[in-house]
Amino acid sequence: MTEDFSKLAEEVIARCRKLATFSEDAGGTRRTFLSAPLRDCHREVSLWMKPLGMTVSVDAVGNLRGIYPGASPGAPRILIGSHLDSVPNAGAFDGILGVVIAIGLVESLDGQKLPFGIEVVGFSEEEGVRFGVPFIGSRALVGRVDEELLRRKDANGISIRKAIQDFGLNPNEISRAVLSDDCLGYFEFHIEQGPVLESLGRPLGVVEAIVGQNRLEFVFSGQANHAGTTPMNLRHDALAAAAEWIVAVETLAQRAPGLVATVGFVEAKPGATNVITGAARATLDIRHASDRVRTESLDELIRQAESIAARRGLTVTWKTLLAQNAVAMDPFMTEQIEKAVQKSGCEPHRMASGAGHDAMILAEKVPAAMIFLRSPGGISHDPSESVHLDDVAKALECGRHLLMQLAASREFLGRTCRA
Ligand code: GLV
Ligand code: MN
Ligand code: MN
């Protein structure tokens, strides 16, 4: 392919930077599920999709869906996408890049129609920031948004059901978001969010599997009391118990090769300088490529929480917010990506993803695969997250090769959705 993708890559990066300005916070990017800036983002992205001949809609969980038709009316479709929500104090590329590259690929077709339509999806929720539960957007496409999930509340006591209504959507229509069985597969471009590709000097990676993860919330309950009058040996300090357990989490993960475990949020109640903490809430995020190692490590951390609490005269309770096994990507699609990476003049590198992605949810229903772009400095979930212009151009070129390979593949066109 002689086409030069660098102009399109410049546009892709400029668009990601523009979307980063749609934020709930004045000082940085934070765009959570069904927030006002997510609506701004929908408006802006729709303006990019519509002139390409795409039909744009927002489904009942707030996923933005733009359909570029195939060559014939009954043509099947492929999905390409990622998420439009962000963590607090986010960078401009996590998730967003995958949506914007997908639109860039449609743009690069310059009106050419393929034997399949292309549905570009901007998932409304992947990070789990607002409700503590990730993947709400992609779960809707595989029919996994149930009443229990809809009842879950955010920090302001607003349920997911109410948030959907407040956004002007109808939660009773969520089943309509489910993928139809004419979907041949799902592709996601995403920044690596780690240092591997950079260390190998390779622009693009081929994801073979996404590691499993659990997310939980622990509450240590002790006794709030006066900080000046209660002797140290007569306290039941919930925050001190949580702190001891947090160190235990780190120690266990440091000793188990490949295990990563993070306590990313802690809350102390009542939360005053002169009051011993009565209740401490702490989240746990634990991941490993082996489901057995992950679940055994989690059991051990629960045992340690119980033993720390008991020794200090406290109680501890926990609830699971996410239990997601590791997911393999589709071997045929992965091979096709590898070929497309090579055709773009890059040496492919097969790797596992330590980050969770919408692809791991979509894989329940359709063949799914991912392409990683090198992350400069290995940095993500931070405003300094970035991409190289040349790598974005290579990703676009790779995506074009991939589309053409699939358009010519009888094996691919003969596939159906695992409904
Ligand atoms: C998504 O960013 C994750 O936490 O893996
Ligand atoms: Mn993320
Ligand atoms: Mn992401």
Coordinates of C-alpha atoms and ligand atoms in Angstrom, one line a residue:
M1 CA 0.0 0.0 0.0
T2 CA 1.6 3.2 -1.1
E3 CA -1.0 5.5 0.6
D4 CA 0.4 7.9 3.2
F5 CA -1.5 7.7 6.4
S6 CA 0.4 10.5 8.2
K7 CA -2.2 13.2 7.5
L8 CA -5.0 11.0 8.7
A9 CA -2.9 10.2 11.8
E10 CA -2.4 13.9 12.5
E11 CA -6.2 14.3 12.4
V12 CA -6.7 11.3 14.7
I13 CA -4.4 12.7 17.3
A14 CA -6.0 16.2 17.0
R15 CA -9.4 14.6 17.5
C16 CA -8.3 12.7 20.6
R17 CA -6.8 15.9 22.1
K18 CA -10.1 17.7 21.3
L19 CA -12.2 15.0 23.1
A20 CA -9.9 15.3 26.1
T21 CA -11.2 18.8 26.6
F22 CA -14.7 17.4 27.3
S23 CA -14.4 16.9 31.0
E24 CA -16.2 17.0 34.3
D25 CA -13.1 18.6 35.9
A26 CA -11.7 22.0 34.9
G27 CA -8.1 21.0 35.5
G28 CA -7.9 17.7 33.6
T29 CA -9.8 15.0 31.8
R30 CA -12.5 13.1 33.7
R31 CA -15.4 11.8 31.7
T32 CA -17.5 9.2 33.5
F33 CA -20.5 7.2 32.5
L34 CA -23.4 9.3 31.3
S35 CA -21.9 12.6 32.4
A36 CA -22.6 15.9 30.6
P37 CA -19.2 15.8 28.8
L38 CA -20.0 12.3 27.5
R39 CA -23.0 13.9 25.7
D40 CA -20.7 16.6 24.3
C41 CA -18.4 13.9 23.2
H42 CA -21.3 12.1 21.4
R43 CA -22.2 15.3 19.6
E44 CA -18.6 15.9 18.4
V45 CA -18.0 12.3 17.3
S46 CA -21.3 12.2 15.5
L47 CA -20.2 15.3 13.5
W48 CA -17.2 13.2 12.3
M49 CA -19.2 10.1 11.5
K50 CA -22.2 11.6 9.6
P51 CA -20.3 13.1 6.7
L52 CA -18.8 9.7 6.0
G53 CA -22.3 8.3 5.3
M54 CA -22.6 6.7 8.7
T55 CA -26.0 6.3 10.5
V56 CA -25.5 7.4 14.1
S57 CA -27.5 6.4 17.2
V58 CA -27.1 6.2 20.9
D59 CA -28.3 2.9 22.5
A60 CA -30.0 2.6 25.8
V61 CA -26.8 2.5 27.9
G62 CA -25.3 5.5 26.1
N63 CA -23.0 3.7 23.6
L64 CA -22.5 5.8 20.5
R65 CA -23.0 3.6 17.4
G66 CA -22.2 4.7 13.8
I67 CA -23.0 2.3 11.0
Y68 CA -21.2 2.5 7.6
P69 CA -23.2 0.3 5.3
G70 CA -21.8 -2.6 3.3
A71 CA -21.8 -3.1 -0.4
S72 CA -25.2 -4.8 -0.4
P73 CA -28.4 -4.2 1.7
G74 CA -28.2 -7.5 3.6
A75 CA -24.5 -7.4 4.2
P76 CA -23.2 -8.6 7.6
R77 CA -21.1 -6.2 9.7
I78 CA -18.0 -5.9 11.7
L79 CA -17.6 -3.9 14.8
I80 CA -14.6 -1.7 15.5
G81 CA -14.5 0.4 18.7
S82 CA -13.3 1.2 22.2
H83 CA -14.5 3.4 25.1
L84 CA -15.3 7.1 25.4
D85 CA -15.3 7.3 29.2
S86 CA -12.1 8.0 31.2
V87 CA -10.5 7.6 34.5
P88 CA -10.0 10.8 36.6
N89 CA -7.0 12.9 35.6
A90 CA -6.8 10.9 32.4
G91 CA -4.7 11.1 29.3
A92 CA -6.2 11.7 25.8
F93 CA -5.8 8.3 24.2
D94 CA -7.0 5.4 26.5
G95 CA -10.1 4.1 24.7
I96 CA -10.7 7.3 22.7
L97 CA -7.9 6.5 20.3
G98 CA -9.6 3.2 19.3
V99 CA -12.9 5.0 18.5
V100 CA -11.1 7.7 16.5
I101 CA -8.9 5.3 14.6
A102 CA -12.1 3.3 13.6
I103 CA -13.6 6.5 12.2
G104 CA -10.3 7.3 10.4
L105 CA -10.4 3.8 8.8
V106 CA -13.9 4.5 7.5
E107 CA -12.7 7.9 6.3
S108 CA -9.8 6.2 4.5
L109 CA -12.2 4.1 2.5
D110 CA -13.3 7.3 0.7
G111 CA -16.8 5.9 0.1
Q112 CA -15.6 2.4 -1.0
K113 CA -18.1 -0.2 0.2
L114 CA -16.9 -3.6 1.5
P115 CA -18.8 -7.0 1.6
F116 CA -19.6 -6.1 5.3
G117 CA -20.8 -2.9 6.9
I118 CA -18.6 -1.3 9.6
E119 CA -20.2 -0.4 12.9
V120 CA -18.0 2.0 14.9
V121 CA -18.8 1.8 18.7
G122 CA -17.9 4.3 21.3
F123 CA -18.6 2.5 24.5
S124 CA -20.1 4.7 27.2
E125 CA -18.4 2.9 30.2
E126 CA -15.3 0.7 30.4
E127 CA -13.4 2.1 33.4
G128 CA -15.8 1.5 36.2
V129 CA -15.2 4.9 37.8
R130 CA -18.7 6.1 38.5
F131 CA -20.4 2.9 39.6
G132 CA -17.3 0.8 40.6
V133 CA -18.3 -1.8 38.0
P134 CA -16.6 -1.6 34.6
F135 CA -17.7 -2.6 31.1
I136 CA -21.3 -1.4 31.4
G137 CA -21.3 -0.3 27.7
S138 CA -20.0 -3.6 26.3
R139 CA -22.0 -5.7 28.7
A140 CA -25.1 -4.3 27.1
L141 CA -24.0 -5.7 23.7
V142 CA -23.7 -9.2 25.0
G143 CA -26.9 -9.0 27.1
R144 CA -25.3 -8.8 30.5
V145 CA -26.9 -5.7 32.0
D146 CA -29.4 -7.1 34.5
E147 CA -31.7 -5.6 37.1
E148 CA -29.1 -6.1 39.9
L149 CA -26.6 -4.0 37.9
L150 CA -29.2 -1.3 37.2
R151 CA -29.8 -1.0 40.9
R152 CA -26.2 -0.2 41.7
K153 CA -25.7 3.4 43.0
D154 CA -22.9 5.9 42.5
A155 CA -21.4 8.1 45.3
N156 CA -24.4 10.4 45.1
G157 CA -27.0 7.6 45.5
I158 CA -28.0 7.7 41.9
S159 CA -28.7 4.2 40.4
I160 CA -27.6 3.2 37.0
R161 CA -31.3 3.0 36.0
K162 CA -31.8 6.6 37.1
A163 CA -28.6 7.8 35.4
I164 CA -29.8 6.3 32.1
Q165 CA -33.2 8.0 32.5
D166 CA -31.5 11.3 33.4
F167 CA -29.4 11.1 30.2
G168 CA -32.7 10.9 28.3
L169 CA -32.5 7.2 27.5
N170 CA -34.9 4.3 28.3
P171 CA -33.5 1.5 30.5
N172 CA -36.3 -0.7 29.3
E173 CA -34.8 -0.7 25.9
I174 CA -31.4 -2.1 26.9
S175 CA -32.1 -5.5 25.3
R176 CA -32.2 -3.7 21.9
A177 CA -28.5 -2.9 22.3
V178 CA -27.6 -6.6 22.1
L179 CA -25.6 -7.5 19.0
S180 CA -27.5 -8.9 16.1
D181 CA -26.3 -12.2 14.7
D182 CA -25.0 -10.7 11.5
C183 CA -21.9 -9.5 13.3
L184 CA -18.8 -11.2 12.0
G185 CA -16.3 -9.9 14.6
Y186 CA -15.0 -7.1 16.8
F187 CA -11.6 -5.3 16.5
E188 CA -10.2 -2.8 19.0
F189 CA -7.2 -0.6 18.6
H190 CA -5.8 0.5 21.9
I191 CA -2.7 2.0 23.4
E192 CA -0.6 -0.7 25.2
Q193 CA -0.6 1.2 28.5
G194 CA 2.7 -0.5 29.4
P195 CA 6.4 -0.5 28.4
V196 CA 6.8 -3.8 26.4
L197 CA 6.4 -2.5 22.8
E198 CA 8.6 0.4 23.5
S199 CA 11.3 -1.8 25.1
L200 CA 11.3 -3.9 21.9
G201 CA 11.2 -0.9 19.6
R202 CA 8.0 -2.1 17.9
P203 CA 5.1 0.2 17.0
L204 CA 2.3 -2.4 17.0
G205 CA 1.4 -5.4 19.1
V206 CA -1.0 -8.3 18.5
V207 CA -3.0 -9.2 21.6
E208 CA -3.4 -12.9 22.1
A209 CA -5.2 -12.8 25.5
I210 CA -6.5 -10.4 28.1
V211 CA -5.7 -11.3 31.7
G212 CA -8.5 -12.0 34.2
Q213 CA -9.3 -9.5 37.0
N214 CA -11.4 -9.2 40.1
R215 CA -12.5 -6.0 41.7
L216 CA -13.8 -5.9 45.2
E217 CA -14.8 -3.5 47.9
F218 CA -13.8 -4.2 51.5
V219 CA -15.2 -2.4 54.6
F220 CA -13.3 -2.7 57.9
S221 CA -15.6 -1.8 60.8
G222 CA -14.2 -0.8 64.1
Q223 CA -15.2 1.9 66.7
A224 CA -15.0 5.6 66.1
N225 CA -13.8 7.3 69.2
H226 CA -12.0 10.3 70.7
A227 CA -8.4 10.7 69.4
G228 CA -7.2 12.3 72.6
T229 CA -8.7 10.1 75.3
T230 CA -8.6 6.6 73.9
P231 CA -5.3 4.8 74.7
M232 CA -3.6 3.1 71.9
N233 CA -4.2 -0.4 73.3
L234 CA -7.9 0.2 73.6
R235 CA -8.6 1.2 70.1
H236 CA -10.4 -0.5 67.2
D237 CA -9.1 1.8 64.4
A238 CA -10.6 0.7 61.1
L239 CA -8.1 2.8 59.0
A240 CA -5.1 1.3 60.7
A241 CA -6.5 -2.2 60.0
A242 CA -7.1 -1.3 56.3
A243 CA -3.5 0.2 56.1
E244 CA -2.0 -3.1 57.5
W245 CA -4.0 -5.1 55.0
I246 CA -3.0 -2.7 52.1
V247 CA 0.7 -3.5 52.9
A248 CA -0.2 -7.2 53.0
V249 CA -1.8 -6.9 49.5
E250 CA 1.4 -5.3 48.2
T251 CA 3.6 -7.9 49.8
L252 CA 1.7 -10.8 48.4
A253 CA 1.7 -9.4 44.9
Q254 CA 5.4 -8.7 45.1
R255 CA 6.1 -12.3 46.0
A256 CA 3.8 -13.9 43.3
P257 CA 5.3 -13.6 39.8
G258 CA 3.0 -12.0 37.4
L259 CA 0.4 -11.0 40.0
V260 CA -0.6 -7.4 40.2
A261 CA -2.8 -6.2 43.1
T262 CA -3.8 -2.6 43.8
V263 CA -5.8 -0.7 46.4
G264 CA -6.7 2.4 44.5
F265 CA -9.3 3.9 46.7
V266 CA -9.6 4.3 50.5
E267 CA -12.2 6.2 52.5
A268 CA -12.2 6.8 56.2
K269 CA -15.4 7.5 58.2
P270 CA -16.2 9.8 59.9
G271 CA -13.0 11.4 58.5
A272 CA -11.8 14.0 61.0
T273 CA -8.3 14.7 62.4
N274 CA -9.4 14.1 66.0
V275 CA -11.6 11.0 65.5
I276 CA -10.4 7.4 65.3
T277 CA -11.7 5.9 62.1
G278 CA -14.8 3.8 62.7
A279 CA -15.2 2.4 59.2
A280 CA -12.7 2.2 56.3
R281 CA -13.6 1.3 52.8
A282 CA -10.9 0.1 50.4
T283 CA -11.1 -1.3 46.9
L284 CA -9.0 -4.2 45.5
D285 CA -8.1 -4.7 41.9
I286 CA -6.2 -8.0 41.4
R287 CA -5.0 -9.5 38.0
H288 CA -3.1 -12.5 36.7
A289 CA -2.8 -14.3 33.4
S290 CA -3.7 -17.6 35.2
D291 CA -7.2 -17.7 36.6
R292 CA -6.1 -20.2 39.2
V293 CA -3.3 -18.0 40.6
R294 CA -5.6 -15.0 40.6
T295 CA -8.4 -16.7 42.5
E296 CA -6.0 -18.4 45.0
S297 CA -4.3 -15.1 45.7
L298 CA -7.6 -13.4 46.2
D299 CA -8.7 -16.1 48.7
E300 CA -5.4 -15.5 50.6
L301 CA -6.0 -11.7 50.7
I302 CA -9.5 -12.3 52.0
R303 CA -8.1 -14.6 54.7
Q304 CA -5.5 -11.9 55.6
A305 CA -8.2 -9.2 55.9
E306 CA -10.2 -11.4 58.2
S307 CA -7.2 -12.2 60.4
I308 CA -6.0 -8.6 60.6
A309 CA -9.6 -7.5 61.5
A310 CA -10.0 -10.2 64.2
R311 CA -6.6 -9.5 65.8
R312 CA -7.6 -5.8 66.1
G313 CA -11.2 -6.5 67.4
L314 CA -12.8 -5.4 64.2
T315 CA -15.0 -7.0 61.5
V316 CA -14.5 -6.9 57.8
T317 CA -17.0 -7.5 55.0
W318 CA -16.4 -7.5 51.2
K319 CA -18.4 -7.6 48.0
T320 CA -17.3 -8.5 44.5
L321 CA -17.8 -5.8 41.9
L322 CA -16.2 -7.8 39.0
A323 CA -14.9 -11.3 38.6
Q324 CA -13.7 -11.6 35.0
N325 CA -11.7 -14.6 33.8
A326 CA -8.8 -14.3 31.4
V327 CA -10.0 -14.3 27.8
A328 CA -8.2 -15.5 24.6
M329 CA -8.6 -13.5 21.5
D330 CA -9.9 -15.2 18.3
P331 CA -7.0 -17.1 16.7
F332 CA -8.1 -16.5 13.1
M333 CA -8.5 -12.7 13.6
T334 CA -5.2 -12.6 15.6
E335 CA -3.4 -14.2 12.6
Q336 CA -5.1 -11.7 10.3
I337 CA -3.9 -8.8 12.4
E338 CA -0.4 -10.3 12.5
K339 CA -0.3 -10.4 8.7
A340 CA -1.7 -6.8 8.5
V341 CA 1.0 -5.6 10.9
Q342 CA 3.7 -7.2 8.7
K343 CA 2.2 -5.7 5.5
S344 CA 2.5 -2.3 7.2
G345 CA 6.2 -2.8 7.5
C346 CA 6.3 -3.6 11.2
E347 CA 7.5 -6.6 13.1
P348 CA 4.5 -8.0 15.0
H349 CA 4.8 -8.9 18.7
R350 CA 2.3 -11.2 20.2
M351 CA 1.4 -10.3 23.8
A352 CA -1.1 -10.6 26.6
S353 CA -2.9 -7.4 27.8
G354 CA -2.7 -6.7 31.5
A355 CA -5.4 -4.0 31.1
G356 CA -9.0 -5.0 30.7
H357 CA -10.7 -4.1 27.5
D358 CA -14.2 -4.1 25.9
A359 CA -12.8 -6.8 23.6
M360 CA -12.9 -9.3 26.5
I361 CA -16.6 -8.8 27.0
L362 CA -17.4 -8.8 23.2
A363 CA -15.4 -12.1 22.9
E364 CA -18.3 -13.9 24.8
K365 CA -20.4 -13.4 21.7
V366 CA -18.3 -12.6 18.6
P367 CA -14.7 -13.4 17.5
A368 CA -12.7 -10.5 19.0
A369 CA -9.1 -9.3 18.6
M370 CA -7.0 -6.3 19.5
I371 CA -4.1 -4.3 18.1
F372 CA -1.9 -2.4 20.5
L373 CA 0.0 0.8 19.8
R374 CA 3.2 1.5 21.6
S375 CA 2.8 3.7 24.7
P376 CA 5.7 6.2 25.0
G377 CA 7.3 5.8 28.4
G378 CA 4.8 3.0 29.1
I379 CA 2.5 5.7 30.7
S380 CA -1.3 5.5 30.8
H381 CA -4.1 6.6 33.2
D382 CA -2.2 9.9 33.5
P383 CA -2.3 13.2 31.5
S384 CA 1.2 12.5 30.1
E385 CA -0.2 9.4 28.2
S386 CA 0.7 9.8 24.5
V387 CA 1.3 8.2 21.2
H388 CA 3.8 8.6 18.3
L389 CA 2.4 10.1 15.1
D390 CA 4.2 7.4 13.1
D391 CA 2.7 4.6 15.2
V392 CA -0.8 6.0 14.6
A393 CA -0.1 6.1 10.9
K394 CA 1.1 2.5 11.0
A395 CA -2.0 1.5 13.0
L396 CA -4.2 3.1 10.3
E397 CA -2.3 1.3 7.6
C398 CA -2.5 -2.0 9.4
G399 CA -6.3 -1.4 9.9
R400 CA -6.7 -0.8 6.1
H401 CA -4.8 -4.0 5.3
L402 CA -6.9 -5.9 7.8
L403 CA -10.2 -4.6 6.3
M404 CA -9.0 -5.6 2.8
Q405 CA -7.8 -9.1 4.0
L406 CA -11.1 -9.7 5.6
A407 CA -13.1 -8.5 2.7
A408 CA -11.3 -11.1 0.6
S409 CA -11.6 -13.9 3.1
R410 CA -14.3 -16.5 2.4
E411 CA -13.6 -18.0 5.8
F412 CA -14.3 -14.7 7.5
L413 CA -17.4 -13.8 5.5
G414 CA -18.8 -17.3 6.2
R415 CA -18.7 -16.7 10.0
T416 CA -21.7 -16.0 12.2
C417 CA -22.2 -14.6 15.6
R418 CA -22.2 -16.9 18.7
A419 CA -25.6 -15.7 19.7
Ligands
GLV1 C1 -8.9 -0.4 32.2 O1 -8.3 0.6 32.0 C2 -8.4 -1.3 33.2 O2 -8.4 -1.0 34.4 O3 -7.8 -2.4 32.9
MN2 MN -8.3 2.8 31.2
MN3 MN -9.0 1.6 27.9

